[in-house]
CSV table of C-alpha atoms in Angstrom, one decimal:
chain,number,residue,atom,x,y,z
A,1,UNK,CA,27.3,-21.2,-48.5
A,2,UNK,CA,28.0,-24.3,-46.2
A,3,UNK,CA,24.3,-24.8,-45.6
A,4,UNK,CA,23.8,-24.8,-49.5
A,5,UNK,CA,27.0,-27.5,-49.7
A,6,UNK,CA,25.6,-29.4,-47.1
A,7,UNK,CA,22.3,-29.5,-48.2
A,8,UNK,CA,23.9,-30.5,-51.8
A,9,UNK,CA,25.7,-33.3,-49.9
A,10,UNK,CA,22.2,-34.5,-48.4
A,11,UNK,CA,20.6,-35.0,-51.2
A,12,UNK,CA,23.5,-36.7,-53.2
A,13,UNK,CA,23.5,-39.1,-50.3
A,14,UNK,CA,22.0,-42.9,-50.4
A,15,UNK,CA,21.6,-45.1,-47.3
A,16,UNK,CA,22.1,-48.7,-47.5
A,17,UNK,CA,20.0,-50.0,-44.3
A,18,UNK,CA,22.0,-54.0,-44.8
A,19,UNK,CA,19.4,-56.6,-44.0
A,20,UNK,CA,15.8,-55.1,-43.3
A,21,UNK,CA,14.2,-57.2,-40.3
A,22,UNK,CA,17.7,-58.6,-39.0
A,23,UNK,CA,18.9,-55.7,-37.5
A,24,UNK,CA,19.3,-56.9,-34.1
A,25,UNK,CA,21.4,-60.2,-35.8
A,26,UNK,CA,23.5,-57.5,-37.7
A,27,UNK,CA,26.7,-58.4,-35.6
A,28,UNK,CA,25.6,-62.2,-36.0
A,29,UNK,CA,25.7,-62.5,-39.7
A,30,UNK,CA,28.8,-60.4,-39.8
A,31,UNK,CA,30.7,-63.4,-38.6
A,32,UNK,CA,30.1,-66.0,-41.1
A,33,UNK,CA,30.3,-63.6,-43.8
A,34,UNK,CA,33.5,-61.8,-42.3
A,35,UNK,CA,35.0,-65.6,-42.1
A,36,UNK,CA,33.6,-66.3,-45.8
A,37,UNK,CA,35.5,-63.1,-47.4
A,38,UNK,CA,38.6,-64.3,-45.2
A,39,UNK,CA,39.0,-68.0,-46.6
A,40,UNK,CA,38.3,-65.7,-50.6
A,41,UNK,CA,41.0,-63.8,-50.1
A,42,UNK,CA,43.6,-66.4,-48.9
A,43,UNK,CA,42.1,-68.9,-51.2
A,44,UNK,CA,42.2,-67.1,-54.4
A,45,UNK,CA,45.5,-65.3,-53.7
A,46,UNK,CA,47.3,-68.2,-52.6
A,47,UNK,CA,46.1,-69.8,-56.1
A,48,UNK,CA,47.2,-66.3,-58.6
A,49,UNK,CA,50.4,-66.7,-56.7
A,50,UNK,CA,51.1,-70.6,-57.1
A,51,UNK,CA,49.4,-70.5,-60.9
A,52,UNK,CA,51.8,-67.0,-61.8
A,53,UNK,CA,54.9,-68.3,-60.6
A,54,UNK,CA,55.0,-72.7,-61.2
A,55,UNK,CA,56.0,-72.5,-65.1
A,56,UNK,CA,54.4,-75.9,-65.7
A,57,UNK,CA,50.9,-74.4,-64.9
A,58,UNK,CA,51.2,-72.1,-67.4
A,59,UNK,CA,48.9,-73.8,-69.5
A,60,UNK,CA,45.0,-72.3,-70.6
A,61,UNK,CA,42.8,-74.5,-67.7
A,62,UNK,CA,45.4,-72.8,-65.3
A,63,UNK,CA,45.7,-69.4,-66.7
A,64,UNK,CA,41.7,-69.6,-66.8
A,65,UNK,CA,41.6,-71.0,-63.4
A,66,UNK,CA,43.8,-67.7,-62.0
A,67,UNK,CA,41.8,-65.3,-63.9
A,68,UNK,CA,38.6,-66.4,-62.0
A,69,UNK,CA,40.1,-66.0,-59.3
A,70,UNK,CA,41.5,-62.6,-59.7
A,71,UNK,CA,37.5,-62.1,-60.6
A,72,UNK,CA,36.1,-63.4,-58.0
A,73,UNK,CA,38.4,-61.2,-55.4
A,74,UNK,CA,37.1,-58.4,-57.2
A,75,UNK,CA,33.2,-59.2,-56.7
A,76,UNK,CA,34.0,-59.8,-53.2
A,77,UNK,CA,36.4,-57.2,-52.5
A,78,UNK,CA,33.6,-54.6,-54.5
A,79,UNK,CA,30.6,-55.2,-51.6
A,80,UNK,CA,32.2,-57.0,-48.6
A,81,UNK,CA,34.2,-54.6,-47.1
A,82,UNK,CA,30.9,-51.8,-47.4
A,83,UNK,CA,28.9,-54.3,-45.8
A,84,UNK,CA,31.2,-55.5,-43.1
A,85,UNK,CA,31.0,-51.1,-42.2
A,86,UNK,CA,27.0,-51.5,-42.2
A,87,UNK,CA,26.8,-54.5,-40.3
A,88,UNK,CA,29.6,-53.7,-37.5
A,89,UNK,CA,29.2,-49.9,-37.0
A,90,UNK,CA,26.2,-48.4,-38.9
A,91,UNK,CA,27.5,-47.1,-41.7
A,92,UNK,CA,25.4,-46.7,-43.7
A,93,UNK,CA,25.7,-43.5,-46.3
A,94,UNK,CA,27.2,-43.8,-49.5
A,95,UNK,CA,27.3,-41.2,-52.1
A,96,UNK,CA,25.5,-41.3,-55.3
A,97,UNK,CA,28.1,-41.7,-57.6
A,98,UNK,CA,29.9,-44.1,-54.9
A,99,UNK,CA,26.5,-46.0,-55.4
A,100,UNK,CA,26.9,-46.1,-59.2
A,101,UNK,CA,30.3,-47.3,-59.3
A,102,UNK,CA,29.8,-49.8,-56.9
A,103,UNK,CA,26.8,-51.2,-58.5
A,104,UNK,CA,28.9,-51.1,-62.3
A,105,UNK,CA,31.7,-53.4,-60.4
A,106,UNK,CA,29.1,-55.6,-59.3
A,107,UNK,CA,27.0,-56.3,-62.0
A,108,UNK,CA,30.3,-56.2,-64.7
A,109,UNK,CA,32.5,-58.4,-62.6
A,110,UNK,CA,29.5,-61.2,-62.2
A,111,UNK,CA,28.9,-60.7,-66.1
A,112,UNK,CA,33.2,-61.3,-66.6
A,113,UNK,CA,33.2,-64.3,-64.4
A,114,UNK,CA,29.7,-65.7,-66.3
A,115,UNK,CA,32.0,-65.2,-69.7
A,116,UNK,CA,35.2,-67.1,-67.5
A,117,UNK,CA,33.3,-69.9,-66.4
A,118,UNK,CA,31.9,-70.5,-69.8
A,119,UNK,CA,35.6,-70.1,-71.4
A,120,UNK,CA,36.3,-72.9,-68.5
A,121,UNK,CA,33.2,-74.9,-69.3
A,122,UNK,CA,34.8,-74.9,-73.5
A,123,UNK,CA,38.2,-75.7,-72.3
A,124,UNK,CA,37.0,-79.2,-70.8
A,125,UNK,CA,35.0,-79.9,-73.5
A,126,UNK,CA,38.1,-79.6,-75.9
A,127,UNK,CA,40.0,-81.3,-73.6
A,128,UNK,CA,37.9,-84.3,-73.4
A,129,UNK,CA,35.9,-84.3,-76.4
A,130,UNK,CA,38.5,-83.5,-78.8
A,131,UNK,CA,41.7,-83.5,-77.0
A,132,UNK,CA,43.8,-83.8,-80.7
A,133,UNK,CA,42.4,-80.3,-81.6
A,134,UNK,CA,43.2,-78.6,-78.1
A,135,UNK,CA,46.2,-77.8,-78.3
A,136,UNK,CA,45.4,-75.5,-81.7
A,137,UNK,CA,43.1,-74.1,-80.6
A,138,UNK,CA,43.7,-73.0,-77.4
A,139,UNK,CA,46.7,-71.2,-77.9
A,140,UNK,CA,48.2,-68.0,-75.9
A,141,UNK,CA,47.1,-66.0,-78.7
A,142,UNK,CA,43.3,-67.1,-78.2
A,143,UNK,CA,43.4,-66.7,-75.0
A,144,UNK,CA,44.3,-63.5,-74.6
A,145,UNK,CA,41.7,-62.5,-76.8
A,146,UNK,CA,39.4,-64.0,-74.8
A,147,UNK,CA,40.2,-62.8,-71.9
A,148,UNK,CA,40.0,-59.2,-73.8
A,149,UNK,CA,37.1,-60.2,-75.3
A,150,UNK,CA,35.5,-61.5,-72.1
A,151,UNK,CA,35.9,-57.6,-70.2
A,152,UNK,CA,35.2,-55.8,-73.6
A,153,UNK,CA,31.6,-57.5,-73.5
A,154,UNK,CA,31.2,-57.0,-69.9
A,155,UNK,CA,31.3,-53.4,-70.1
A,156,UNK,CA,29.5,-52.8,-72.6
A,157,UNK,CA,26.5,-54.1,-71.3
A,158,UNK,CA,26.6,-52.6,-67.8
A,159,UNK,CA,27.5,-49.3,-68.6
A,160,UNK,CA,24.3,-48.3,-70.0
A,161,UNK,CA,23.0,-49.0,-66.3
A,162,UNK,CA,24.7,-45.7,-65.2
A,163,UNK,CA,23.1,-43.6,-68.2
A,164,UNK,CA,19.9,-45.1,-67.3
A,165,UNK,CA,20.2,-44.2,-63.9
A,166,UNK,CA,21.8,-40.6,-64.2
A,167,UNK,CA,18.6,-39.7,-65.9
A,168,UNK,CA,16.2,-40.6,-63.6
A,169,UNK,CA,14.9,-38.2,-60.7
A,170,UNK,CA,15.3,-39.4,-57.7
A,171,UNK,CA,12.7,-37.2,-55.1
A,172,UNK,CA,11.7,-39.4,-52.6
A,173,UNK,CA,13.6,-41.4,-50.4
A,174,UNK,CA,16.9,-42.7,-50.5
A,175,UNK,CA,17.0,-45.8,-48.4
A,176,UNK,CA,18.1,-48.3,-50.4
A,177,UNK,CA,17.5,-52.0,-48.7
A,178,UNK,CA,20.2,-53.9,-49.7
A,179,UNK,CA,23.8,-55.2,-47.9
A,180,UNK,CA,25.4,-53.3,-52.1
A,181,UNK,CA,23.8,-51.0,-54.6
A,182,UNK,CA,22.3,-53.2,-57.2
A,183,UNK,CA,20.9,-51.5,-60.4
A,184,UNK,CA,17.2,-52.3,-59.9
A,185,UNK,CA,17.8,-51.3,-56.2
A,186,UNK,CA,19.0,-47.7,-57.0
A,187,UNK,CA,16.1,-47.7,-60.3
A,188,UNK,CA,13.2,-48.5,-57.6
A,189,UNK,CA,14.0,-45.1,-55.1
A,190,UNK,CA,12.9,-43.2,-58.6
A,191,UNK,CA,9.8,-41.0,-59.0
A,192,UNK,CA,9.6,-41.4,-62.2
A,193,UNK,CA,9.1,-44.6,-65.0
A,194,UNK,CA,11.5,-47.2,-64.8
A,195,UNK,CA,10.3,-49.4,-67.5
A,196,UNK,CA,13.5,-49.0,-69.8
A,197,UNK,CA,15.4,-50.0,-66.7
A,198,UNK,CA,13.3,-53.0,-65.8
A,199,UNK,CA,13.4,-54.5,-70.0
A,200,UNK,CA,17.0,-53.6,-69.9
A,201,UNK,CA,18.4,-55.0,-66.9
A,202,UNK,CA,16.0,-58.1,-68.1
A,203,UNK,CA,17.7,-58.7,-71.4
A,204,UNK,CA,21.5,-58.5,-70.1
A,205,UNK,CA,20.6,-61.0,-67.5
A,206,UNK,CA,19.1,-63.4,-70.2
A,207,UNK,CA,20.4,-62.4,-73.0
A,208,UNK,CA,24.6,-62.6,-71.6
A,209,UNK,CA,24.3,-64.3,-68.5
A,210,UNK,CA,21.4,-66.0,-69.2
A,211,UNK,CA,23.0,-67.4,-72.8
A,212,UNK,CA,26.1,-68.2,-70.8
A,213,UNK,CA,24.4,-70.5,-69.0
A,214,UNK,CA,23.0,-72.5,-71.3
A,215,UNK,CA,26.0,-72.8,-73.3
A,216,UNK,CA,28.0,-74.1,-70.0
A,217,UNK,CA,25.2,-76.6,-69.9
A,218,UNK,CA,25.5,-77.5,-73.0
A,219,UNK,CA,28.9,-78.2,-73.1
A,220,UNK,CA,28.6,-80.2,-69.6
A,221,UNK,CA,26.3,-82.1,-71.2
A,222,UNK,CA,28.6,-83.1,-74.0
A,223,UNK,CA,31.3,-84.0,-71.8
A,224,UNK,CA,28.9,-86.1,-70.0
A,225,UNK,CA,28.2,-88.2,-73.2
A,226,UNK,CA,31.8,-88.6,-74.1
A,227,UNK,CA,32.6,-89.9,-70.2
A,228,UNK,CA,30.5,-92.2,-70.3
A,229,UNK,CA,31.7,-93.7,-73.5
A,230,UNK,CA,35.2,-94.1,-72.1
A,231,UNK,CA,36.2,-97.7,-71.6
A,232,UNK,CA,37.8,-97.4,-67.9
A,233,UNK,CA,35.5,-97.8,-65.1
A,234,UNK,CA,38.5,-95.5,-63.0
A,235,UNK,CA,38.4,-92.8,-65.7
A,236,UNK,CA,34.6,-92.4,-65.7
A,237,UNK,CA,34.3,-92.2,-62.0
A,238,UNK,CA,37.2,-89.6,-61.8
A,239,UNK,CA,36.2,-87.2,-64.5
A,240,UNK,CA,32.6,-87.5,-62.7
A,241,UNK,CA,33.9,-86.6,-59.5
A,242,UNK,CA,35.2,-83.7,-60.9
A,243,UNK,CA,32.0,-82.9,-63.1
A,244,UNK,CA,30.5,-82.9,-60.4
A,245,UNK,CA,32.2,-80.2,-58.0
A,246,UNK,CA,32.4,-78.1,-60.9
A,247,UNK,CA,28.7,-78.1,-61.6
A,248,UNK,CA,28.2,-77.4,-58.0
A,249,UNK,CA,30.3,-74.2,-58.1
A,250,UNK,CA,28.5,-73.4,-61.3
A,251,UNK,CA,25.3,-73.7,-59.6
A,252,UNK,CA,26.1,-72.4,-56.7
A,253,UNK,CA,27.2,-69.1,-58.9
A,254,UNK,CA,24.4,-68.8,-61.1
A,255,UNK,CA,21.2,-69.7,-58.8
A,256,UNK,CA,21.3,-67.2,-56.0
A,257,UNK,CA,22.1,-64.2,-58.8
A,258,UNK,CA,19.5,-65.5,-61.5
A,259,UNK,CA,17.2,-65.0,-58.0
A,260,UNK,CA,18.0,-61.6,-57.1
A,261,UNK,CA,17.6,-60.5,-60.4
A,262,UNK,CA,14.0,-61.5,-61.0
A,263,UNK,CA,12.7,-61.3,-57.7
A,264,UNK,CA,13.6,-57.3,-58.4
A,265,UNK,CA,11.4,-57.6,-60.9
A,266,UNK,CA,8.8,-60.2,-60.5
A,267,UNK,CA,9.0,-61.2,-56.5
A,268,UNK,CA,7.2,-58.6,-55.1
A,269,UNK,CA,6.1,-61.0,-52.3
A,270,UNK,CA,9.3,-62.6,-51.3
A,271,UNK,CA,10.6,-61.4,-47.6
A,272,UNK,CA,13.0,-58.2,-48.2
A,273,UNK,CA,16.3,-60.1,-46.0
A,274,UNK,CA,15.6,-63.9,-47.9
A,275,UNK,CA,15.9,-61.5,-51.3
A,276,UNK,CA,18.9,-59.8,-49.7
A,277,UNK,CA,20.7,-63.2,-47.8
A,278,UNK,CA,20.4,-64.6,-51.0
A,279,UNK,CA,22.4,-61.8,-53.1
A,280,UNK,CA,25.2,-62.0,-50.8
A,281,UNK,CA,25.7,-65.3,-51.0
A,282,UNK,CA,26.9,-64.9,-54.7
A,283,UNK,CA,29.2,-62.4,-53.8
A,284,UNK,CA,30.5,-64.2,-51.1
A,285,UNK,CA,30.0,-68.2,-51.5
A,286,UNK,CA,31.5,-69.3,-55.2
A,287,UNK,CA,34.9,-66.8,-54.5
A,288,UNK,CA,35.2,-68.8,-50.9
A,289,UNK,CA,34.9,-72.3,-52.8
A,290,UNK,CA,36.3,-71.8,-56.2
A,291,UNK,CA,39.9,-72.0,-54.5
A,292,UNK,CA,39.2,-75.6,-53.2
A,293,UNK,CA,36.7,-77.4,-55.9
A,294,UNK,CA,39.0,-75.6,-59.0
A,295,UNK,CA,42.5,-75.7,-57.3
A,296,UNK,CA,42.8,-78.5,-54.3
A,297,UNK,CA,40.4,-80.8,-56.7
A,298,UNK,CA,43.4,-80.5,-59.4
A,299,UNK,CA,46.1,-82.7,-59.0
A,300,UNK,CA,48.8,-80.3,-60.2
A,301,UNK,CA,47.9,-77.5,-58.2
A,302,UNK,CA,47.2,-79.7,-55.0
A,303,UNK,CA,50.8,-81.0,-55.9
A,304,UNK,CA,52.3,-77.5,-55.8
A,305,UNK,CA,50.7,-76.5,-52.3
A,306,UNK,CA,51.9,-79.5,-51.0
A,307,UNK,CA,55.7,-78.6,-52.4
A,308,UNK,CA,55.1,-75.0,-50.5
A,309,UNK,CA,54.3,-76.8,-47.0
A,310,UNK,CA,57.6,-79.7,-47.7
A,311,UNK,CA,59.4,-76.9,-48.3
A,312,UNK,CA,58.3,-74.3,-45.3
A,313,UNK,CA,59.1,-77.3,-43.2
């Protein structure tokens, strides 16, 4: 009876093997991306905590502004620590359904923040291209709707990845060669046809993610054209200096992710650990800036840290 459990355990068990061809830097890489997840977590905490209890910041940028961050300790929170464990001591098993709920986290916490950063990217251009109408329309009421809105959609587009994955067989190997389970990653160990996989993981990355970005561009792009009509030669270069840092986070965000999903698909000759370095840097990268371009960058918020440390002293 314990051989049949154990054996049962075996084969319900996947092995993430980190970075293939950098084992022997393992303990190297570690640091950076142990000091990365470090600056997140103080970052975005310290920014939830200022943003939930200053009264004056309760306003829609701000409440937007704390729910990406509360997003992006999430994405980080999801993979970091498991890779930190493969990196430092080896350890590398994870269960299959520890697999599969990982990779939902992943892939439906990236899709929440896409949908936050457009709702961001929609609040500027109200504010500055019809600032009479922003008040209306971004009330409480829309917000929270959004915000549900914004977690509805997110799930229901990755959780058809566990279905599809639940009914594949998996009876070769089970080395997965990633730092996180990612859906093509897990789809890929099957001995069996994974086309419906491919198409589908495909079409949410273009059709949400992919959409989101074009309508963050879009609306960048109108902002653009109203700065640039405004009279002040102070105003334009202000609202570009902060155009700027936020399409650099945006970036940033959507680059490395856009990368690791098609070279899944399409990038059969790109080195395993450039694939792999490049999908942790969104996990790890935007949550450790966001705090600083989104929340030292704003005036009011870089006022309220600096009232913490008068205080303190």
């Amino acid at each position: 009876m314990s051989l049949s459990n154990s054996s049962d355990a075996l084969l319900d068990t996947f092995f993430l093997l980190g970075i293939p061809g950098l084992e022997a830097v393992h303990i190297w890489i570690s640091i950076p991306f142990c000091s990365m997840y470090f600056f997140a977590l103080l970052g975005n905490s310290a920014l939830i905590v200022i943003i939930t209890t200053e009264r004056s910041l309760h306003k829609p940028m701000y409440i937007f502004l704390s729910v990406l961050s509360a997003t992006d300790l999430a994405l980080s929170s999801t993979t970091v620590p498991k890779m930190l464990q493969i990196l430092w001591f080896g350890a590398r098993s994870i269960s299959f359904s520890g697999c599969l709920t990982q990779m939902f986290f992943v892939h439906s916490v990236f899709a929440l923040e896409s949908f936050i950063l457009l709702a961001m990217a929609f609040d500027r251009y109200m504010a500055i291209c019809h600032p009479l109408r922003y008040a209306s329309v971004l009330t409480p009421q829309a917000i929270g709707k959004t915000g549900i809105m914004g977690i509805v959609r997110s799930m229901a587009v990755v959780s058809p990845f566990i279905f599809l994955l639940k009914r594949l067989p998996y009876c070769g190997h089970r080395l997965i060669p990633h730092t996180y389970c990612e859906h093509m990653g897990i789809a890929r160990l099957a001995c069996s046809d994974i086309t419906v996989n491919v198409v589908y993981g495909l079409t949410v990355a273009l059709l949400a993610m992919g959409l989101d970005a074009v309508l963050i561009a879009a609306s960048y792009v109108l902002i653009l054209c109203t700065v640039f009509k405004l009279p002040s030669h102070k105003a334009r270069r202000k609202a570009l200096n902060t155009y700027g840092s936020h399409l650099c986070v945006i970036l940033i965000f959507y680059i490395p992710a856009f990368f690791s999903f098609l070279t899944h698909r399409f990038g059969r000759h790109i080195p395993h650990h450039v694939h792999i370095f490049l999908a942790n840097l969104y996990v790890l990268v935007p949550p450790m800036l966001n705090p600083t371009v989104y929340g030292v960058n704003t005036k009011e918020i870089r006022k309220q840290v600096l009232k913490i440390f008068l205080l303190r002293r």
